[in-house]
mmCIF file of C-alpha atoms in Angstrom:
data_model
loop_
_atom_site.group_PDB
_atom_site.id
_atom_site.type_symbol
_atom_site.label_atom_id
_atom_site.label_comp_id
_atom_site.label_asym_id
_atom_site.label_seq_id
_atom_site.Cartn_x
_atom_site.Cartn_y
_atom_site.Cartn_z
ATOM 1 C CA MET G 1 -88.675 11.840 -5.519
ATOM 2 C CA ILE G 2 -91.477 9.944 -7.781
ATOM 3 C CA LYS G 3 -92.539 13.194 -9.095
ATOM 4 C CA ASN G 4 -89.041 14.086 -9.995
ATOM 5 C CA LYS G 5 -88.562 10.706 -11.560
ATOM 6 C CA LEU G 6 -91.590 11.007 -13.740
ATOM 7 C CA TYR G 7 -90.435 14.396 -14.952
ATOM 8 C CA ARG G 8 -87.098 12.935 -15.943
ATOM 9 C CA ASP G 9 -88.678 10.115 -17.735
ATOM 10 C CA ASN G 10 -90.968 12.358 -19.571
ATOM 11 C CA LEU G 11 -87.887 14.371 -20.816
ATOM 12 C CA TYR G 12 -86.073 11.274 -21.978
ATOM 13 C CA SER G 13 -89.428 10.189 -23.789
ATOM 14 C CA ARG G 14 -89.596 13.457 -25.620
ATOM 15 C CA LEU G 15 -85.973 13.157 -26.618
ATOM 16 C CA LEU G 16 -86.527 9.466 -27.823
ATOM 17 C CA SER G 17 -89.696 10.395 -29.951
ATOM 18 C CA GLU G 18 -87.732 13.306 -31.558
ATOM 19 C CA SER G 19 -84.882 11.121 -32.658
ATOM 20 C CA THR G 20 -86.671 7.787 -33.719
ATOM 21 C CA ASN G 21 -89.033 6.573 -36.315
ATOM 22 C CA THR G 22 -87.146 8.312 -39.135
ATOM 23 C CA THR G 23 -88.312 7.725 -42.804
ATOM 24 C CA LEU G 24 -86.970 4.629 -44.740
ATOM 25 C CA LEU G 25 -86.551 5.597 -48.479
ATOM 26 C CA ALA G 26 -86.131 3.232 -51.174
ATOM 27 C CA ILE G 27 -83.654 4.596 -53.401
ATOM 28 C CA SER G 28 -84.922 4.813 -57.104
ATOM 29 C CA ASN G 29 -84.182 1.740 -59.060
ATOM 30 C CA GLU G 30 -83.009 3.933 -61.974
ATOM 31 C CA ILE G 31 -79.984 4.570 -59.719
ATOM 32 C CA VAL G 32 -79.449 1.125 -58.329
ATOM 33 C CA PRO G 33 -78.375 -1.826 -60.680
ATOM 34 C CA ASN G 34 -79.142 -5.424 -60.732
ATOM 35 C CA ASN G 35 -82.473 -5.542 -59.087
ATOM 36 C CA ASN G 36 -80.890 -4.630 -55.799
ATOM 37 C CA ARG G 37 -82.660 -2.327 -53.318
ATOM 38 C CA ILE G 38 -80.878 0.272 -51.361
ATOM 39 C CA LEU G 39 -83.168 1.583 -48.316
ATOM 40 C CA LEU G 40 -81.927 5.101 -47.055
ATOM 41 C CA LYS G 41 -82.786 5.788 -43.332
ATOM 42 C CA LEU G 42 -83.220 9.512 -43.255
ATOM 43 C CA GLU G 43 -81.442 9.997 -39.874
ATOM 44 C CA TYR G 44 -81.378 13.854 -40.140
ATOM 45 C CA GLU G 45 -85.165 14.107 -39.573
ATOM 46 C CA ASN G 46 -84.799 15.402 -36.177
ATOM 47 C CA PRO G 47 -84.370 18.889 -34.380
ATOM 48 C CA VAL G 48 -80.618 18.955 -35.028
ATOM 49 C CA GLY G 49 -80.320 16.949 -38.322
ATOM 50 C CA SER G 50 -78.047 14.440 -37.028
ATOM 51 C CA ILE G 51 -77.885 10.591 -36.602
ATOM 52 C CA HIS G 52 -76.149 11.312 -33.277
ATOM 53 C CA MET G 53 -79.569 12.389 -31.633
ATOM 54 C CA ARG G 54 -80.225 8.552 -31.092
ATOM 55 C CA VAL G 55 -77.015 8.205 -28.750
ATOM 56 C CA TYR G 56 -76.962 11.316 -26.535
ATOM 57 C CA PRO G 57 -80.319 10.696 -24.662
ATOM 58 C CA TYR G 58 -78.858 7.165 -23.876
ATOM 59 C CA VAL G 59 -75.483 8.154 -22.635
ATOM 60 C CA PHE G 60 -77.005 10.920 -20.472
ATOM 61 C CA LYS G 61 -79.504 8.629 -18.937
ATOM 62 C CA GLN G 62 -76.805 5.865 -18.158
ATOM 63 C CA ALA G 63 -74.742 8.497 -16.483
ATOM 64 C CA GLU G 64 -77.522 9.640 -14.383
ATOM 65 C CA LYS G 65 -78.213 6.315 -13.352
ATOM 66 C CA MET G 66 -74.605 5.566 -12.265
ATOM 67 C CA GLY G 67 -74.627 8.881 -10.264
ATOM 68 C CA PHE G 68 -72.314 10.857 -12.380
ATOM 69 C CA LEU G 69 -74.573 13.479 -13.347
ATOM 70 C CA LYS G 70 -77.093 15.690 -11.751
ATOM 71 C CA PRO G 71 -78.865 18.467 -13.738
ATOM 72 C CA GLY G 72 -78.300 22.044 -12.584
ATOM 73 C CA LEU G 73 -74.984 20.657 -11.078
ATOM 74 C CA THR G 74 -72.670 18.707 -13.265
ATOM 75 C CA PRO G 75 -70.862 20.643 -15.825
ATOM 76 C CA VAL G 76 -70.813 18.486 -19.197
ATOM 77 C CA ILE G 77 -68.409 18.457 -22.187
ATOM 78 C CA GLU G 78 -68.217 16.810 -25.609
ATOM 79 C CA ALA G 79 -65.832 16.921 -28.505
ATOM 80 C CA SER G 80 -66.805 16.336 -32.101
ATOM 81 C CA LEU G 81 -66.701 17.858 -35.751
ATOM 82 C CA GLY G 82 -69.884 19.728 -34.842
ATOM 83 C CA ASN G 83 -72.584 17.181 -36.114
ATOM 84 C CA ALA G 84 -72.405 15.038 -32.922
ATOM 85 C CA ALA G 85 -71.750 18.260 -30.681
ATOM 86 C CA ALA G 86 -75.311 19.746 -31.708
ATOM 87 C CA ALA G 87 -77.055 16.434 -30.713
ATOM 88 C CA PHE G 88 -74.985 16.709 -27.342
ATOM 89 C CA VAL G 89 -75.863 20.288 -26.711
ATOM 90 C CA TYR G 90 -79.631 20.011 -27.589
ATOM 91 C CA CYS G 91 -79.967 17.011 -25.229
ATOM 92 C CA ALA G 92 -78.098 18.870 -22.486
ATOM 93 C CA ASN G 93 -80.401 21.787 -22.644
ATOM 94 C CA VAL G 94 -83.523 19.764 -22.524
ATOM 95 C CA LEU G 95 -82.186 17.735 -19.750
ATOM 96 C CA GLY G 96 -81.105 20.822 -17.680
ATOM 97 C CA TYR G 97 -77.318 20.643 -18.200
ATOM 98 C CA ASN G 98 -77.051 24.000 -19.358
ATOM 99 C CA LYS G 99 -77.394 25.968 -16.137
ATOM 100 C CA PRO G 100 -75.373 27.416 -14.330
ATOM 101 C CA ILE G 101 -72.604 26.330 -16.822
ATOM 102 C CA ARG G 102 -73.333 26.072 -20.454
ATOM 103 C CA PRO G 103 -72.502 22.594 -22.007
ATOM 104 C CA LYS G 104 -68.909 22.790 -23.451
ATOM 105 C CA VAL G 105 -67.944 21.417 -26.778
ATOM 106 C CA ILE G 106 -64.443 21.124 -28.452
ATOM 107 C CA VAL G 107 -64.481 21.467 -32.199
ATOM 108 C CA PRO G 108 -62.003 22.022 -34.974
ATOM 109 C CA GLU G 109 -61.338 25.653 -35.725
ATOM 110 C CA ASN G 110 -62.080 25.062 -39.228
ATOM 111 C CA ILE G 111 -65.745 23.807 -38.466
ATOM 112 C CA SER G 112 -68.323 24.459 -41.099
ATOM 113 C CA GLY G 113 -70.109 27.424 -41.018
ATOM 114 C CA GLU G 114 -73.476 26.014 -40.898
ATOM 115 C CA ARG G 115 -72.481 23.777 -37.807
ATOM 116 C CA LEU G 116 -70.817 26.562 -36.059
ATOM 117 C CA SER G 117 -73.922 28.701 -36.424
ATOM 118 C CA GLN G 118 -76.026 25.800 -35.031
ATOM 119 C CA LEU G 119 -73.905 25.343 -31.905
ATOM 120 C CA LYS G 120 -74.001 29.039 -31.203
ATOM 121 C CA SER G 121 -77.786 29.170 -31.536
ATOM 122 C CA LEU G 122 -77.957 26.228 -29.197
ATOM 123 C CA GLY G 123 -76.065 28.190 -26.640
ATOM 124 C CA ALA G 124 -72.891 25.927 -26.500
ATOM 125 C CA ASP G 125 -69.595 26.919 -24.866
ATOM 126 C CA LEU G 126 -67.097 26.559 -27.710
ATOM 127 C CA ILE G 127 -63.392 25.509 -27.346
ATOM 128 C CA PHE G 128 -61.576 25.226 -30.661
ATOM 129 C CA SER G 129 -58.863 22.777 -31.613
ATOM 130 C CA PRO G 130 -56.149 23.346 -34.197
ATOM 131 C CA ALA G 131 -57.402 22.651 -37.701
ATOM 132 C CA GLU G 132 -54.301 20.787 -38.765
ATOM 133 C CA LYS G 133 -54.670 18.228 -36.087
ATOM 134 C CA TYR G 134 -58.063 16.955 -37.540
ATOM 135 C CA ASN G 135 -59.975 14.611 -35.098
ATOM 136 C CA ILE G 136 -56.971 13.712 -32.897
ATOM 137 C CA GLY G 137 -56.617 17.389 -32.037
ATOM 138 C CA TYR G 138 -60.178 17.626 -30.161
ATOM 139 C CA VAL G 139 -59.863 14.177 -28.801
ATOM 140 C CA ASN G 140 -56.492 15.123 -26.971
ATOM 141 C CA ILE G 141 -57.894 18.450 -25.593
ATOM 142 C CA LEU G 142 -60.995 16.735 -24.527
ATOM 143 C CA GLU G 143 -58.674 14.167 -22.462
ATOM 144 C CA ARG G 144 -56.475 16.831 -21.110
ATOM 145 C CA THR G 145 -59.290 18.809 -19.899
ATOM 146 C CA ILE G 146 -60.884 15.977 -18.184
ATOM 147 C CA ASN G 147 -57.820 14.849 -16.434
ATOM 148 C CA LEU G 148 -57.043 18.195 -15.337
ATOM 149 C CA ALA G 149 -60.534 18.454 -13.850
ATOM 150 C CA LYS G 150 -60.001 15.251 -11.993
ATOM 151 C CA GLU G 151 -56.846 16.471 -10.667
ATOM 152 C CA GLU G 152 -57.908 19.728 -9.561
ATOM 153 C CA PHE G 153 -61.103 19.047 -8.183
ATOM 154 C CA SER G 154 -61.561 15.415 -7.264
ATOM 155 C CA SER G 155 -60.264 12.075 -7.773
ATOM 156 C CA ASP G 156 -63.852 10.770 -7.002
ATOM 157 C CA LEU G 157 -65.832 9.756 -10.066
ATOM 158 C CA LYS G 158 -69.054 10.549 -8.465
ATOM 159 C CA ILE G 159 -70.893 14.019 -8.598
ATOM 160 C CA ASN G 160 -68.493 16.892 -8.117
ATOM 161 C CA PRO G 161 -70.153 20.376 -9.123
ATOM 162 C CA GLU G 162 -66.647 21.683 -10.292
ATOM 163 C CA ARG G 163 -65.704 18.654 -12.344
ATOM 164 C CA LEU G 164 -66.399 18.434 -15.989
ATOM 165 C CA TYR G 165 -68.061 15.170 -17.017
ATOM 166 C CA PRO G 166 -67.554 13.824 -20.654
ATOM 167 C CA VAL G 167 -70.890 12.748 -22.016
ATOM 168 C CA THR G 168 -69.461 11.186 -25.172
ATOM 169 C CA LYS G 169 -70.671 8.838 -27.960
ATOM 170 C CA THR G 170 -67.620 6.755 -27.503
ATOM 171 C CA ARG G 171 -68.795 5.237 -24.240
ATOM 172 C CA LYS G 172 -68.500 1.482 -24.525
ATOM 173 C CA ASN G 173 -72.116 0.660 -24.452
ATOM 174 C CA ALA G 174 -73.362 3.620 -26.314
ATOM 175 C CA LYS G 175 -73.642 1.485 -29.510
ATOM 176 C CA ILE G 176 -76.968 -0.039 -27.966
ATOM 177 C CA ALA G 177 -78.689 3.427 -28.603
ATOM 178 C CA TYR G 178 -78.677 2.463 -32.364
ATOM 179 C CA PHE G 179 -80.376 -1.108 -31.933
ATOM 180 C CA ASN G 180 -83.710 0.573 -32.258
ATOM 181 C CA LEU G 181 -82.729 2.122 -35.604
ATOM 182 C CA VAL G 182 -82.423 -1.585 -36.950
ATOM 183 C CA ASP G 183 -85.653 -2.535 -35.183
ATOM 184 C CA GLU G 184 -87.293 0.306 -36.882
ATOM 185 C CA VAL G 185 -86.153 -0.838 -40.215
ATOM 186 C CA PHE G 186 -87.056 -4.369 -39.764
ATOM 187 C CA LYS G 187 -90.540 -3.291 -38.939
ATOM 188 C CA LYS G 188 -90.815 -1.198 -42.068
ATOM 189 C CA CYS G 189 -89.278 -4.077 -43.978
ATOM 190 C CA LYS G 190 -92.437 -5.975 -43.354
ATOM 191 C CA ASP G 191 -94.631 -3.456 -44.690
ATOM 192 C CA LEU G 192 -92.420 -3.441 -47.692
ATOM 193 C CA LYS G 193 -92.522 -7.316 -47.974
ATOM 194 C CA ILE G 194 -88.840 -7.341 -47.669
ATOM 195 C CA ASP G 195 -87.715 -10.678 -45.884
ATOM 196 C CA PHE G 196 -84.277 -9.045 -44.305
ATOM 197 C CA ILE G 197 -81.371 -6.901 -44.784
ATOM 198 C CA ASP G 198 -78.404 -8.473 -46.589
ATOM 199 C CA TYR G 199 -75.863 -5.687 -46.064
ATOM 200 C CA PHE G 200 -75.339 -2.540 -44.186
ATOM 201 C CA VAL G 201 -73.053 -0.055 -45.634
ATOM 202 C CA GLY G 202 -71.709 2.707 -43.313
ATOM 203 C CA ILE G 203 -68.978 5.113 -42.651
ATOM 204 C CA VAL G 204 -66.399 4.623 -39.675
ATOM 205 C CA GLY G 205 -66.246 7.926 -37.614
ATOM 206 C CA SER G 206 -66.147 7.048 -33.987
ATOM 207 C CA GLY G 207 -67.492 3.538 -34.674
ATOM 208 C CA THR G 208 -70.503 3.791 -32.439
ATOM 209 C CA SER G 209 -73.297 3.882 -34.912
ATOM 210 C CA LEU G 210 -71.642 1.168 -37.236
ATOM 211 C CA SER G 211 -71.097 -1.050 -34.227
ATOM 212 C CA GLY G 212 -74.409 -0.616 -32.848
ATOM 213 C CA ILE G 213 -76.435 -1.276 -36.186
ATOM 214 C CA GLY G 214 -74.057 -3.950 -37.124
ATOM 215 C CA GLU G 215 -74.373 -6.004 -33.917
ATOM 216 C CA ARG G 216 -78.147 -5.542 -33.964
ATOM 217 C CA LEU G 217 -78.471 -6.490 -37.644
ATOM 218 C CA LYS G 218 -76.406 -9.587 -37.174
ATOM 219 C CA GLU G 219 -78.501 -10.774 -34.107
ATOM 220 C CA LEU G 220 -81.674 -10.474 -36.231
ATOM 221 C CA ASN G 221 -80.059 -11.832 -39.472
ATOM 222 C CA PRO G 222 -76.590 -13.550 -38.961
ATOM 223 C CA GLU G 223 -76.171 -13.829 -42.682
ATOM 224 C CA SER G 224 -76.160 -9.885 -42.979
ATOM 225 C CA GLN G 225 -72.787 -8.415 -43.772
ATOM 226 C CA ILE G 226 -71.419 -5.127 -42.624
ATOM 227 C CA ILE G 227 -69.439 -3.126 -45.160
ATOM 228 C CA ALA G 228 -67.310 -0.075 -44.153
ATOM 229 C CA ALA G 229 -67.272 2.636 -46.661
ATOM 230 C CA GLU G 230 -64.040 4.688 -47.203
ATOM 231 C CA THR G 231 -62.433 6.921 -49.564
ATOM 232 C CA ALA G 232 -59.960 5.440 -51.983
ATOM 233 C CA GLU G 233 -57.683 8.676 -51.625
ATOM 234 C CA PHE G 234 -57.449 8.142 -47.835
ATOM 235 C CA PRO G 235 -57.906 4.469 -46.770
ATOM 236 C CA ASN G 236 -57.842 5.186 -43.191
ATOM 237 C CA THR G 237 -60.241 2.471 -42.094
ATOM 238 C CA SER G 238 -58.282 -0.268 -43.759
ATOM 239 C CA SER G 239 -55.320 0.966 -41.729
ATOM 240 C CA LEU G 240 -57.248 0.817 -38.645
ATOM 241 C CA LEU G 241 -58.517 -2.664 -39.237
ATOM 242 C CA LYS G 242 -55.134 -3.899 -40.301
ATOM 243 C CA ASP G 243 -53.025 -2.770 -37.111
ATOM 244 C CA GLY G 244 -55.243 -0.741 -35.345
ATOM 245 C CA LYS G 245 -53.280 2.485 -36.397
ATOM 246 C CA PRO G 246 -54.827 5.355 -38.498
ATOM 247 C CA LEU G 247 -52.842 6.843 -41.404
ATOM 248 C CA SER G 248 -50.523 9.587 -40.439
ATOM 249 C CA LEU G 249 -51.838 13.281 -40.720
ATOM 250 C CA GLU G 250 -49.277 13.863 -43.294
ATOM 251 C CA LYS G 251 -50.991 11.661 -45.612
ATOM 252 C CA VAL G 252 -54.366 13.402 -45.502
ATOM 253 C CA PRO G 253 -55.097 14.779 -49.013
ATOM 254 C CA LYS G 254 -55.442 18.594 -49.367
ATOM 255 C CA LYS G 255 -58.990 19.932 -48.565
ATOM 256 C CA PHE G 256 -60.137 16.462 -47.554
ATOM 257 C CA PRO G 257 -63.499 16.581 -46.095
ATOM 258 C CA PRO G 258 -64.116 15.267 -42.585
ATOM 259 C CA LEU G 259 -65.278 11.696 -43.538
ATOM 260 C CA THR G 260 -63.273 9.603 -41.030
ATOM 261 C CA ALA G 261 -61.789 10.043 -37.519
ATOM 262 C CA ILE G 262 -58.510 11.326 -38.747
ATOM 263 C CA GLY G 263 -55.506 10.456 -36.648
ATOM 264 C CA VAL G 264 -57.391 8.696 -33.969
ATOM 265 C CA PRO G 265 -56.187 5.276 -33.013
ATOM 266 C CA ILE G 266 -58.637 2.297 -32.580
ATOM 267 C CA GLU G 267 -58.371 2.113 -28.871
ATOM 268 C CA LYS G 268 -59.838 5.808 -28.710
ATOM 269 C CA LEU G 269 -62.745 4.796 -30.936
ATOM 270 C CA ASN G 270 -65.743 2.782 -30.386
ATOM 271 C CA LEU G 271 -65.413 0.283 -33.082
ATOM 272 C CA GLN G 272 -65.805 -3.451 -33.111
ATOM 273 C CA PRO G 273 -63.645 -4.525 -35.991
ATOM 274 C CA HIS G 274 -64.890 -7.986 -35.864
ATOM 275 C CA LEU G 275 -68.490 -7.061 -37.030
ATOM 276 C CA ILE G 276 -66.939 -5.590 -40.471
ATOM 277 C CA ASN G 277 -67.073 -8.068 -43.230
ATOM 278 C CA ARG G 278 -65.396 -5.819 -45.813
ATOM 279 C CA VAL G 279 -64.269 -2.518 -46.685
ATOM 280 C CA ILE G 280 -65.355 -0.963 -50.126
ATOM 281 C CA PRO G 281 -63.611 2.321 -51.136
ATOM 282 C CA TYR G 282 -65.179 4.926 -53.284
ATOM 283 C CA LYS G 283 -63.622 8.061 -55.022
ATOM 284 C CA LEU G 284 -64.357 11.465 -53.778
ATOM 285 C CA LYS G 285 -64.733 12.901 -57.310
ATOM 286 C CA TYR G 286 -68.132 11.106 -57.544
ATOM 287 C CA ILE G 287 -69.611 12.415 -54.352
ATOM 288 C CA GLU G 288 -71.088 15.584 -56.001
ATOM 289 C CA SER G 289 -72.598 13.432 -58.831
ATOM 290 C CA ILE G 290 -74.412 10.977 -56.587
ATOM 291 C CA THR G 291 -75.602 13.903 -54.527
ATOM 292 C CA HIS G 292 -77.207 15.465 -57.389
ATOM 293 C CA LYS G 293 -78.776 12.146 -58.693
ATOM 294 C CA ILE G 294 -80.358 11.678 -55.399
ATOM 295 C CA PHE G 295 -81.754 15.095 -55.225
ATOM 296 C CA LYS G 296 -83.020 14.832 -58.693
ATOM 297 C CA ALA G 297 -84.767 11.405 -57.762
ATOM 298 C CA HIS G 298 -86.023 12.277 -54.152
ATOM 299 C CA ASN G 299 -85.756 15.823 -53.546
ATOM 300 C CA ILE G 300 -83.407 15.425 -50.736
ATOM 301 C CA GLU G 301 -80.004 16.953 -50.062
ATOM 302 C CA ILE G 302 -77.661 14.226 -48.583
ATOM 303 C CA GLY G 303 -74.355 15.205 -46.814
ATOM 304 C CA LYS G 304 -71.011 13.860 -47.975
ATOM 305 C CA SER G 305 -70.791 11.056 -45.705
ATOM 306 C CA THR G 306 -74.129 9.677 -46.803
ATOM 307 C CA ALA G 307 -73.094 10.134 -50.507
ATOM 308 C CA GLY G 308 -69.894 8.110 -49.757
ATOM 309 C CA ALA G 309 -71.763 5.212 -48.085
ATOM 310 C CA ILE G 310 -74.219 5.209 -51.127
ATOM 311 C CA LEU G 311 -71.285 5.192 -53.484
ATOM 312 C CA SER G 312 -69.789 2.063 -51.770
ATOM 313 C CA ALA G 313 -73.278 0.595 -51.802
ATOM 314 C CA LEU G 314 -73.523 0.980 -55.501
ATOM 315 C CA ILE G 315 -70.252 -0.479 -56.120
ATOM 316 C CA LEU G 316 -71.486 -3.417 -54.105
ATOM 317 C CA CYS G 317 -74.566 -3.445 -56.354
ATOM 318 C CA GLU G 318 -72.517 -3.897 -59.342
ATOM 319 C CA GLU G 319 -71.371 -7.362 -57.830
ATOM 320 C CA VAL G 320 -74.590 -8.703 -56.458
ATOM 321 C CA GLU G 321 -77.983 -9.203 -57.433
ATOM 322 C CA ASN G 322 -81.484 -9.007 -55.786
ATOM 323 C CA LYS G 323 -80.098 -7.963 -52.362
ATOM 324 C CA CYS G 324 -81.156 -5.302 -49.933
ATOM 325 C CA ILE G 325 -78.725 -2.843 -48.697
ATOM 326 C CA LEU G 326 -79.319 -0.493 -45.814
ATOM 327 C CA VAL G 327 -77.485 2.894 -45.889
ATOM 328 C CA CYS G 328 -78.110 5.722 -43.217
ATOM 329 C CA ALA G 329 -78.296 9.487 -44.275
ATOM 330 C CA TYR G 330 -76.345 10.762 -41.391
ATOM 331 C CA ASP G 331 -76.983 14.472 -42.110
ATOM 332 C CA GLU G 332 -77.788 16.897 -44.808
ATOM 333 C CA LEU G 333 -75.666 18.673 -47.252
ATOM 334 C CA LYS G 334 -76.102 22.001 -45.580
ATOM 335 C CA LYS G 335 -74.159 20.726 -42.543
ATOM 336 C CA TRP G 336 -71.079 20.708 -44.863
ATOM 337 C CA ASN G 337 -71.302 24.337 -45.965
#
């Protein structure tokens, strides 16, 4: 028993070391106006290139502690646009949840080629949701699949070898996994002689990372403000914060990139609205321009969600002076191809 616990602890330590202590990059002051500083946390510096690598070791470990999971016995499932799914499958493989049944992931049928290739290379068992249903499509399939498994195999939440268990980043306490991201930033800020972070600007997907980062940031500096970045063309976050309802699928612009949880009501997200001080919209037409500027200045290719968050941060910089703003680089541009 002691030997097995030590082995499991070592596996979790490995995953933690692979997903933490990412680079904190100060964006060139040629890009950032009014003597402000934008610090970019390069969260794609891990084996699958995704910020979500922070959350899955935590939710797997918690589920094991509660007796819901056992490696080599419990089949596991998750649903996402593919970026989170890669982190989920990678962690499942390391932790032994890939035998005898491969980890299942539900993704939209129009998933990007890069994400699809990555999931296949990781050995995921893929289930596709209708592209026209966007995020709510795979969320609904996940819920139906889990409910069916409960009805057919067991009403007991404890281990059942034939019941799929959802290891998902929307678990209520999953936000805690992002506390260490803020702690890393504050430690690095001391080296950079920065007193504190004035703002965090982030996108709203499932809400888990924004809520975790926002909560921890306000614990360490109650004056910090949390800014949600959203597209001016599709102000979905504003709708969620106003009445808890997403904009209808009919209002999604043509060829709209997956920059928010489209169609998903707030009760199915992991978002804490009270943490958000403000929403700053940006325009999609500027994404390519800021992506090019960041590449030219720092030789990194940021993904579209990261570009959007930076655009909102730059709009904020036009209004304030001498402030420090934190933004996460959620993934790389190649994930969108």
